[in-house]
Every structure is written in C-alpha cells, then in structure tokens.
Short mmCIF file of C-alpha atoms and ligand atoms in Angstrom, two decimals:
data_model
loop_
_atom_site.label_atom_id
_atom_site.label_comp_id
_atom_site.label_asym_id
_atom_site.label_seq_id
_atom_site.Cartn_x
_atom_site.Cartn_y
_atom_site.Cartn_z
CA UNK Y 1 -2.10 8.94 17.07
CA UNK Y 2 1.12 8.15 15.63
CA UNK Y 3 1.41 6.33 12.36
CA UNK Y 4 4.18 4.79 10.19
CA UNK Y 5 3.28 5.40 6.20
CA UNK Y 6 5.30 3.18 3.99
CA UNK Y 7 5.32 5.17 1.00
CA UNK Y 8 4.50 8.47 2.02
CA UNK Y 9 5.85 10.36 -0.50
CA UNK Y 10 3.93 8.89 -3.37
CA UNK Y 11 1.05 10.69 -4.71
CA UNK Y 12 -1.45 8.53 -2.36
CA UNK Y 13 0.45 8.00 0.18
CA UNK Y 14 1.71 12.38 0.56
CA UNK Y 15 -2.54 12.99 0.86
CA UNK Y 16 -2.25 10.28 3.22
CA UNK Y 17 -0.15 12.01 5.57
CA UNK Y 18 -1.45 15.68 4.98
CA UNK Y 19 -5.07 14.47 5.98
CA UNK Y 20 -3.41 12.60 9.16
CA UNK Y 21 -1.46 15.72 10.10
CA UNK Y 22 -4.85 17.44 9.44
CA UNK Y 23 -6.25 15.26 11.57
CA UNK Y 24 -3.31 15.68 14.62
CA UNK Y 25 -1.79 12.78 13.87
CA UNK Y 26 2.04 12.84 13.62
CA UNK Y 27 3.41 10.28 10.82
CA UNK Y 28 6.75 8.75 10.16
CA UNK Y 29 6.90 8.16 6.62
CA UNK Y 30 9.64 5.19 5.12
CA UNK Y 31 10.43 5.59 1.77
CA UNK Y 32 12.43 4.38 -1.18
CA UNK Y 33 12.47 7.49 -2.80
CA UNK Y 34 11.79 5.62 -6.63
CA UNK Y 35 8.80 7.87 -7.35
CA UNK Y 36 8.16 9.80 -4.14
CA UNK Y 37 9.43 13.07 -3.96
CA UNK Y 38 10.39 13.96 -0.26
CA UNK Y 39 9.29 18.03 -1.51
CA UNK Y 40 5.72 16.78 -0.80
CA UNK Y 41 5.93 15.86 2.79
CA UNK Y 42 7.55 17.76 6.29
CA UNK Y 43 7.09 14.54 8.14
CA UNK Y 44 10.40 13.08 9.36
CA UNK Y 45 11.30 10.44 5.98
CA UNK Y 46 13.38 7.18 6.47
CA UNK Y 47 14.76 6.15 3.15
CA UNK Y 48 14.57 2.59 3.42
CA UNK Y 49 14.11 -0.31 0.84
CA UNK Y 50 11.44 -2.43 2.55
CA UNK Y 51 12.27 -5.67 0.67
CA UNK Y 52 15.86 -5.74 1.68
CA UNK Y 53 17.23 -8.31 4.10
CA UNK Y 54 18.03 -5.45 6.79
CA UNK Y 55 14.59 -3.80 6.44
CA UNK Y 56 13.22 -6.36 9.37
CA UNK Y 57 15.57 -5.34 11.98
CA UNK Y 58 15.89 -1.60 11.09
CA UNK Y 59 11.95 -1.27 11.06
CA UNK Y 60 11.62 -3.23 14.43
CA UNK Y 61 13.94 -0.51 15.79
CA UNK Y 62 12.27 2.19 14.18
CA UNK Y 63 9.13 0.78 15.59
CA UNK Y 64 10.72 0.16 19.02
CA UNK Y 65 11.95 4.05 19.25
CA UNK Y 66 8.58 5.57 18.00
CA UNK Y 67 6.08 3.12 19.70
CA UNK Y 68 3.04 4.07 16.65
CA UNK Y 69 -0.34 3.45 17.00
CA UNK Y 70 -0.51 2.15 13.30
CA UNK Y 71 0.81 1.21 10.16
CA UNK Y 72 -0.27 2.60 7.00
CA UNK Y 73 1.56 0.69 4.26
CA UNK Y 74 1.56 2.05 0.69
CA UNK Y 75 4.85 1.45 -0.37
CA UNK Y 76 4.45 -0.76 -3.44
CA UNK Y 77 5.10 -0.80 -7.40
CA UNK Y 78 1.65 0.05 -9.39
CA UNK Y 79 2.54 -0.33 -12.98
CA UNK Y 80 0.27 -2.60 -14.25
CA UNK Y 81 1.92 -3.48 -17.55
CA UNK Y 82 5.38 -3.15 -15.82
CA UNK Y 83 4.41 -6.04 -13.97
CA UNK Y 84 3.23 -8.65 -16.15
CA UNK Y 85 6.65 -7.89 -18.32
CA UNK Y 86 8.69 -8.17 -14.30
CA UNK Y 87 6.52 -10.19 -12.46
CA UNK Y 88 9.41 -11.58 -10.32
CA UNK Y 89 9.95 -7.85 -9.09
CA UNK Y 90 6.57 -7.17 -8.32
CA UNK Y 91 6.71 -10.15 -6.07
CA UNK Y 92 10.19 -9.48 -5.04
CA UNK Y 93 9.15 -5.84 -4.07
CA UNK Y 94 5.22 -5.94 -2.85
CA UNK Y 95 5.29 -9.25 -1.27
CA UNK Y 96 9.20 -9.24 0.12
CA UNK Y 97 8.48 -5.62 1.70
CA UNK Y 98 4.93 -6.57 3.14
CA UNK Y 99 6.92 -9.72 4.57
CA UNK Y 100 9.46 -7.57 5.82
CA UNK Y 101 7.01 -5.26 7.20
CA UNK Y 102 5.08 -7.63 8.94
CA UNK Y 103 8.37 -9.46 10.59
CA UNK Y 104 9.16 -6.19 11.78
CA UNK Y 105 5.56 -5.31 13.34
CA UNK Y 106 5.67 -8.74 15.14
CA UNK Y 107 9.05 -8.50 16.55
CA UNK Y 108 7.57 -5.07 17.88
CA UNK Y 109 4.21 -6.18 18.67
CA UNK Y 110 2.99 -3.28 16.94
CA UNK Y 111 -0.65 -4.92 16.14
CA UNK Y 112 -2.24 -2.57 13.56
CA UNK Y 113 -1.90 -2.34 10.13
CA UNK Y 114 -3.78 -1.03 7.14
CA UNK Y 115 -2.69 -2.49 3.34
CA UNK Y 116 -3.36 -0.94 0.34
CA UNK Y 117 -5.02 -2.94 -1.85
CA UNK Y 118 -7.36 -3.04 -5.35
CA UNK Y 119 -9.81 -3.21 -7.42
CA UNK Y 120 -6.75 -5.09 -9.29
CA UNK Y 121 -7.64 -8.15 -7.14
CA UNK Y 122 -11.28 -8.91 -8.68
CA UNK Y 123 -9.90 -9.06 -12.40
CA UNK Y 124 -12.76 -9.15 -14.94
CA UNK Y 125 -16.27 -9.11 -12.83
CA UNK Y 126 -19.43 -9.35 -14.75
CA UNK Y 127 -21.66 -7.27 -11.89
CA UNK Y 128 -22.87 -4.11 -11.70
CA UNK Y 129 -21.43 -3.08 -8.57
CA UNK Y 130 -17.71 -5.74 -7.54
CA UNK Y 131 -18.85 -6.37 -3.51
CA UNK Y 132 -15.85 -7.41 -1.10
CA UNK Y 133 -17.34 -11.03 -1.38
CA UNK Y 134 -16.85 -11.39 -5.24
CA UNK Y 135 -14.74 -14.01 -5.70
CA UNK Y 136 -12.48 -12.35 -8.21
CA UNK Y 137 -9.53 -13.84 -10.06
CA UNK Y 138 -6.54 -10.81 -10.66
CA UNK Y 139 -5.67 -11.49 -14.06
CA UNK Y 140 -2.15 -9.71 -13.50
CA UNK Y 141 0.60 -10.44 -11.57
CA UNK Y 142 0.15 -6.83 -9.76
CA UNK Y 143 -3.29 -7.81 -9.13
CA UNK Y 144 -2.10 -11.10 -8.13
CA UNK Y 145 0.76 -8.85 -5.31
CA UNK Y 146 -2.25 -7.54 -3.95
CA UNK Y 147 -4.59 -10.33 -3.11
CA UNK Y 148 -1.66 -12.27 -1.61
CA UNK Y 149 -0.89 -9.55 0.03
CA UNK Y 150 -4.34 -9.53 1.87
CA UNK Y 151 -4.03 -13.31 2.60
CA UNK Y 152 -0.74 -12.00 4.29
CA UNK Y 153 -2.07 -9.44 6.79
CA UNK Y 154 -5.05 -12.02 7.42
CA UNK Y 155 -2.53 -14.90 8.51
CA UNK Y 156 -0.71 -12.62 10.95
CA UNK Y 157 -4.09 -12.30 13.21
CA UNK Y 158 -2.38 -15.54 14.11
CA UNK Y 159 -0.16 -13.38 16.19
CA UNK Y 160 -2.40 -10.72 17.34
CA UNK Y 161 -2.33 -8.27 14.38
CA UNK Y 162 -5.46 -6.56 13.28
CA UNK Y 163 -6.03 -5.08 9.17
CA UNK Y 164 -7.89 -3.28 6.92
CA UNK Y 165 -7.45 -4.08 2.80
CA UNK Y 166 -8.68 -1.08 1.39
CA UNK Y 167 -9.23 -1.82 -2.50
CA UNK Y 168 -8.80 1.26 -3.92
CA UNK Y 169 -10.92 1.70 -7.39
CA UNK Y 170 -9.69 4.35 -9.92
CA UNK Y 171 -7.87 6.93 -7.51
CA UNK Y 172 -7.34 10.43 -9.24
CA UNK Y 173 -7.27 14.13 -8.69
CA UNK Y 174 -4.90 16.21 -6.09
CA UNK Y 175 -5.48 18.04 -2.83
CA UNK Y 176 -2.53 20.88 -4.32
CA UNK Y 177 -0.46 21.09 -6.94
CA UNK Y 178 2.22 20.21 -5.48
CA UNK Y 179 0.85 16.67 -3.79
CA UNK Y 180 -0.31 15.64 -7.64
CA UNK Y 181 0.05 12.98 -9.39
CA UNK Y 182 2.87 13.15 -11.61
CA UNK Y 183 3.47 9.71 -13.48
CA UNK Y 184 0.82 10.03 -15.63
CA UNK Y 185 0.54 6.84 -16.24
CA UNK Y 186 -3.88 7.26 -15.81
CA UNK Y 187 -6.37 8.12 -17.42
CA UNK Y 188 -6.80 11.61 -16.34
CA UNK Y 189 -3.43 12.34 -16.05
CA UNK Y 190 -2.98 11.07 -19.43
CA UNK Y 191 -5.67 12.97 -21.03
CA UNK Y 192 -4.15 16.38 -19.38
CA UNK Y 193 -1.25 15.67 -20.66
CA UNK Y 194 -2.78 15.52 -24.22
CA UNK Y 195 -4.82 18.80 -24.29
CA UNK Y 196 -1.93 19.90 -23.14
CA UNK Y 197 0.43 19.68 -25.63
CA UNK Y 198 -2.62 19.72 -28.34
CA UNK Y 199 -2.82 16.39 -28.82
CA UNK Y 200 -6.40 14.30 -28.96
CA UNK Y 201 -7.09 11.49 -26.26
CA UNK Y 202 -7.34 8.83 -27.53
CA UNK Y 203 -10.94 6.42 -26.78
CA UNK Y 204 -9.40 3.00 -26.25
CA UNK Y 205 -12.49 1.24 -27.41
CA UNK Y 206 -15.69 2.07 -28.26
CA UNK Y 207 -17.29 -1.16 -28.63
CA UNK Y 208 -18.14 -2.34 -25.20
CA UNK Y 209 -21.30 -2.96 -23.68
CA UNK Y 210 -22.00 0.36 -21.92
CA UNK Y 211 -24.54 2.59 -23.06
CA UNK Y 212 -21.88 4.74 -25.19
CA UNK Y 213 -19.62 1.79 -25.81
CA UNK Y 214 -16.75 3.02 -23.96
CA UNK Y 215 -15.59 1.31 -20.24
CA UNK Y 216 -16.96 2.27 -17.28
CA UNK Y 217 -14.67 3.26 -14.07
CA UNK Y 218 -15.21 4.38 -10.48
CA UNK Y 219 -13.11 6.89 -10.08
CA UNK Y 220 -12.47 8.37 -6.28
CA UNK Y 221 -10.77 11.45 -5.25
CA UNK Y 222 -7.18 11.18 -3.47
CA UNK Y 223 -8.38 13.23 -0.84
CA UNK Y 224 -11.62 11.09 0.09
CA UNK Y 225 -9.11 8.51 -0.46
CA UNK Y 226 -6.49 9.94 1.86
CA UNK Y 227 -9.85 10.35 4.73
CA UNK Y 228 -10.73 6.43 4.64
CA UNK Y 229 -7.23 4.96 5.91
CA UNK Y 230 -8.12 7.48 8.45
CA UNK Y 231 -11.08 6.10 9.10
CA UNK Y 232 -9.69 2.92 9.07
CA UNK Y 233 -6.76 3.85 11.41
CA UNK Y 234 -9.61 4.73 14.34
CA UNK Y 235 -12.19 1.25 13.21
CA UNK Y 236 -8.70 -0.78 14.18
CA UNK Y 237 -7.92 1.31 17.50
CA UNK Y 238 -11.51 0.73 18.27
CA UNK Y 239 -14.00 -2.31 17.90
CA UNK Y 240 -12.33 -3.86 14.54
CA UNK Y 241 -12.63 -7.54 14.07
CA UNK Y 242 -8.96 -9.10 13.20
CA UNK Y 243 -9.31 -8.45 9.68
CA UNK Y 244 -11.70 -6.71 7.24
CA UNK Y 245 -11.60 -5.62 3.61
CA UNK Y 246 -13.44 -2.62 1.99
CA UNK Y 247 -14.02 -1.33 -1.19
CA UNK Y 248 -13.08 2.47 -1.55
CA UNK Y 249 -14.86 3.97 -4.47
CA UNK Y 250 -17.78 6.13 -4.93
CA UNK Y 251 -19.96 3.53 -6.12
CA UNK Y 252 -20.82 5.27 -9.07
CA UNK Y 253 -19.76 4.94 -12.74
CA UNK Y 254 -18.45 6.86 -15.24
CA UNK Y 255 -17.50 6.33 -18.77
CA UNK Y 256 -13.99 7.16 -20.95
CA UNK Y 257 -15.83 9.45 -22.47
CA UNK Y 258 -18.27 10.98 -19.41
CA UNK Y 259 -14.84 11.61 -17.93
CA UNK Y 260 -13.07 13.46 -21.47
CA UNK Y 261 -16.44 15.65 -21.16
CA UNK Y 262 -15.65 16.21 -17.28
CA UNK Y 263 -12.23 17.41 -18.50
CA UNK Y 264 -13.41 19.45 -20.86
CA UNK Y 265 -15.79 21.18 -18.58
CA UNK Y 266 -12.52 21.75 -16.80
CA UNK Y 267 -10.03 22.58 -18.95
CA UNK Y 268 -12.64 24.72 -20.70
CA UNK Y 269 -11.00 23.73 -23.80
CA UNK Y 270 -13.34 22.18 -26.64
CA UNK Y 271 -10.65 19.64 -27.78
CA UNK Y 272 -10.84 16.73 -30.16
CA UNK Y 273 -10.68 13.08 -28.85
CA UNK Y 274 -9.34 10.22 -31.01
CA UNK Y 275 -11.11 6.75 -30.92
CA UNK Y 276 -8.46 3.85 -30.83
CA UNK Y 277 -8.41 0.12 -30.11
CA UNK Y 278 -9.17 -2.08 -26.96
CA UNK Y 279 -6.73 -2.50 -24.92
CA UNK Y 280 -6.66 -6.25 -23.93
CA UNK Y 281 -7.79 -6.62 -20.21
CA UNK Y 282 -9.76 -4.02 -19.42
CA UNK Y 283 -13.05 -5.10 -18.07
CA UNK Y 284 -15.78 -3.10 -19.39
CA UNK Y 285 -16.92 -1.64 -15.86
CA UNK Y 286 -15.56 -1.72 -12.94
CA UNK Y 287 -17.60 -0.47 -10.22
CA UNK Y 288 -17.70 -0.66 -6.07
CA UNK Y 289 -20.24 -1.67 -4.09
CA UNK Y 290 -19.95 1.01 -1.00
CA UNK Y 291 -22.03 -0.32 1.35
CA UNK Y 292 -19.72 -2.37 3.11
CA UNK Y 293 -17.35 1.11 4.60
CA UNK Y 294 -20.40 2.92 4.37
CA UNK Y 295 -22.14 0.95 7.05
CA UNK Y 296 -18.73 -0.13 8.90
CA UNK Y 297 -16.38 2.72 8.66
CA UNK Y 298 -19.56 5.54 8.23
CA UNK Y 299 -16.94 6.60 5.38
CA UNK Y 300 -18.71 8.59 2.38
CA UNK Y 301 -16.95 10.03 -0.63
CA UNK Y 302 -17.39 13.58 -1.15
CA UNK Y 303 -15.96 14.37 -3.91
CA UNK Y 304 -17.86 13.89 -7.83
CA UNK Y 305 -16.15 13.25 -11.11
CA UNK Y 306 -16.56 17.20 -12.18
CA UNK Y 307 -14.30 18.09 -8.75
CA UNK Y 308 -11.87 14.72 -8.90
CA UNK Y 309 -11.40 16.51 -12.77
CA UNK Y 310 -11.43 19.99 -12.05
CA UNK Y 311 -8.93 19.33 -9.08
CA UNK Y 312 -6.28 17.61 -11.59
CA UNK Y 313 -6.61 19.86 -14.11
CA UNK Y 314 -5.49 23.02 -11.52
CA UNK Y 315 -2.74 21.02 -10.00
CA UNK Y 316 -1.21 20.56 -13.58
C1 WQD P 1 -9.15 3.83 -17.08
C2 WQD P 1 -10.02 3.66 -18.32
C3 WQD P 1 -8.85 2.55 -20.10
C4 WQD P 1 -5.94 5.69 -20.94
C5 WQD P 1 -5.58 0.86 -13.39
C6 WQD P 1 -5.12 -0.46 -12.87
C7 WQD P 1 -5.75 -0.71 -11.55
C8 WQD P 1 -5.47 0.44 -10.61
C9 WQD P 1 -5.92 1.71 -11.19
C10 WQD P 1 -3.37 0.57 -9.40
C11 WQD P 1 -9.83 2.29 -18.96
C12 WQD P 1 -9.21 3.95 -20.48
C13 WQD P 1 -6.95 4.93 -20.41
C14 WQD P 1 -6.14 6.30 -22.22
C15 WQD P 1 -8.34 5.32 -22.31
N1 WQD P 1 -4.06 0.52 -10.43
N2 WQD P 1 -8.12 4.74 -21.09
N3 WQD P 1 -7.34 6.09 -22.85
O1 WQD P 1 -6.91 0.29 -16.06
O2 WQD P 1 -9.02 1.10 -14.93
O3 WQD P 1 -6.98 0.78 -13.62
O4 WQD P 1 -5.32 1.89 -12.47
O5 WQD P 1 -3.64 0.42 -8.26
O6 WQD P 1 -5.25 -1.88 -11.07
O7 WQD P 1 -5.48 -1.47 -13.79
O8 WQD P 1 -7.07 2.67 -15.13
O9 WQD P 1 -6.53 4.93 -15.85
O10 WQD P 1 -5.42 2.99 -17.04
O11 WQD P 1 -7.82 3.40 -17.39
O12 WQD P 1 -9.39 5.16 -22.93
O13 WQD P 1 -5.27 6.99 -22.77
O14 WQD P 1 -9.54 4.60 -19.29
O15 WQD P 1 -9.00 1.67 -21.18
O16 WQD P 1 -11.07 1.91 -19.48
P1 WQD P 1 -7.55 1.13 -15.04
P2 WQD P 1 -6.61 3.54 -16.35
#
C-alpha cells in the first residue's frame, strides 16, 4: 500500500515507517521538522506545518498526485506539562492540523485514516485494566487534544471516512539507535540519562497503593507499536466498521521501580535510586485492557519490559 505519515520523523512515527517499508509499503512522510530529524527516515519528507491555513490545499494536492491507500497521522505536540502551561497551542496545533488534515482527505476522498491517540484520554481510572469503553475524563488539555481529536475522525464517517484511535499506553524503547527516542522527556529515557551521567533516579512517590507503593505503567515497545498501525492500516482496507478505537499496550503492569530494576538488569550497573515526591496527576496505575485489538486486529505485543529496557539502553 501507500501511506501518508504525518509525523514521520518523530521517534513513533520513524518505527512507523521502517515497519511499513518492512512490510512493502511505500510512505510519504509530512513533517514539521520541530523534533523529527529527517536522518531517521529515506522516505520522500514534505516539510509542511499541518495547522497552517495552506496545509488544506497543499495536502489535497499531495493526496491528489500520490493517490495513498491511508493516512497514518502522528504529527502532534506530546508534552504533557507543556500543554497545560500552552493549552491554546496544543489546540491550535493537534486539533487545527487534524482539521486541516481531514479537509484535505475529503476534498481528496481519500477515506482512511488512523489517529494517534492515548491513554491521556481516560485521565485518572480506578480499574485494573482502562477498557476502550471507560468513560474517562483527560484531566489535561493534551489529553483533552486527543479525545476531541477522536470525536473528529468519528464525525467525518459522515462523509465516508473510516478510523482507527489507537491509544497508545507508555510507548518506549527503539528498533536502532539511530530511530531512538531522544527527548527524554520519559521515564526510561530519563532514568538513562541519570545512570548516565551518575546521577540517582529519582522515585516520584512511594506512597501509592501498589504493592511497592510506587505507580504502575503499561509500557509497550515502539516496535510492537510501530506493527499495530499496520495492523490497523489492513482492518480499514478490509472489513472495518466506520470507526473503532483500541487500546495498544501489553496489558500488563509494571512499577517505577520494577522498571529501575529492568534497567539495571540492562545497564548492568548497580546504581542508586533517589525517592522524591508525587507528582500531582499521575494516576497510580494505568493499565490496558488488550482484548479489544487482540480479538479485532489479532495484534499481540511481543516485546516484555526486560527487552523494551534492554533495547533503550543499547540505542543510547
Ligand atoms: C511514568 C511513571 C511517573 C519520571 C506520559 C503522558 C501520557 C503519554 C505517555 C504521550 C510515572 C514516573 C517519571 C521520573 C518517575 N504521553 N516517573 N521518575 O506520565 O505515565 O505518561 O507519557 O502520549 O499521556 O502522561 O509517563 O514516563 O512521565 O512516567 O518516577 O523521573 O514514571 O511518575 O508514574 P506517564 P512518564
């Protein structure tokens, strides 16, 4: 097939297009170039600003010329904190570019789209394992991009288009080291980044209600990652309904501090970790239910914590 990623030379969005190409796809990749680095990709890249008032037409075109079997749109700011302190760009940005996006998709009747979404979107669930059906509240405005953002690819079924939301959970690792994640703005990367320079990680909180008091995350590997759009790319050539969400975890838990072990493991370095404070609006664990793109997609992880670790700690 051919595919247009928006944003496909981010971190998620580079695997994205190396599993495609993998695959036999061919991809198109539009970028802003803020934080993708065009060294990651040999796909053909269109710097373009997706939220700007001539991204309609020029996509249309670019859809027009290249008649793709899907869009794969990633392009989006992540930065949690960054957006509650600029929520007006986050909306400007995620919302204006999916608007954009979509204007452009209709104008080209190009009718298949898949959105990256969140676990952002169910804000602070009290279950065991966050199903598609929770009916979660985002408690940030980047949360709050996202889930409007799925209302947005469900309204344009009105006009023939068919999605998949994929919520990613806690996305980490790297296929190669030159594909990784670089921001560090996670907690993996963040942790590296600390043994690295000989510094302790730092715990934030150790009071929670888990068994060793410290939150519990599901964290998936890019590349497993990278394999569901796939997946979802052939559900929405084939027998998709007009619009379906899925979780895209592992479905399992791990702690802050089952993960510092992982890294340790890893690293093979027997370093010190430093217990700090909460950090207001984390929920204490955050895990997906799988069953859903298990049973729809047949899409299984592979990947464990001691490989989604291992694999970041090479790439660094
Ligand atoms: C993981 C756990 C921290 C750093 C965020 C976004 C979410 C999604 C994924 C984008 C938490 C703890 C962290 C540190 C720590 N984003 N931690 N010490 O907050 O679960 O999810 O990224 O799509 O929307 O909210 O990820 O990596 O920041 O934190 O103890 O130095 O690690 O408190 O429990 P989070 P994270």
């Amino acid at each position: 097939m051919k595919l247009l990623v928006t944003g496909g030379a981010g971190y998620i969005g580079s695997h994205v297009v190396r599993a495609a190409e993998a695959a036999g796809h061919s991809c198109v990749v539009v970028d802003n170039l803020s934080t993708g680095l065009v060294a990651r990709i040999s796909s053909p890249i269109v710097e373009l600003e997706l939220a700007s008032a001539d991204a309609p037409e020029l996509l249309a075109k670019l859809m027009k010329q290249h008649r793709f079997d899907s869009v794969i749109h990633l392009a989006a700011r992540k930065q949690v904190g960054e957006s509650v302190q600029k929520p007006e760009e986050y909306f400007l940005e995620n919302l204006g570019g999916l608007a954009n996006l979509l204007l452009a998709m209709r104008e080209a009747q190009l009718m298949s789209l898949v959105f990256s979404s969140s676990a952002a979107t169910y804000g602070m669930p009290d279950v065991d394992k966050v199903s598609e059906d929770y009916p979660g509240v985002p408690i940030n405005p980047y949360g709050q991009t996202k889930l409007i953002g799925e209302m947005m690819v469900r309204n344009a079924a009105v006009w023939g288009l068919k999605g998949v939301n994929l919520r990613y959970f806690n996305v980490a690792g790297a296929g190669s080291a030159d594909l990784a994640d670089t921001a560090a703005l996670n907690l993996i990367p963040i942790a590296i980044n600390a043994v690295k320079s000989g510094k302790a990680p730092v715990v934030f909180g150790t009071d929670y209600p888990t068994p060793d008091g410290s939150c519990i995350r599901d964290y998936v590997h890019v590349e497993d990652l990278a394999l569901a759009h796939l997946a979802a790319v052939d559900y929405l050539a084939e027998d998709a309904q007009e619009f379906s969400t899925f979780n895209v975890g592992t479905g399992i838990g791990a702690s802050v501090i089952e993960v510092l072990d992982a890294l340790k493991i890893a690293s093979g370095i027997d370093f010190e970790v430093a217990i700090g404070e909460r950090r207001p609006g984390d929920p204490p664990r955050l895990v997906a239910d799988v069953s859903r793109i298990e049973k729809t997609l047949g899409f299984r992880t592979k990947h464990d914590l001691a490989a989604i670790v291992q694999s970041a700690w090479d790439a660094s």
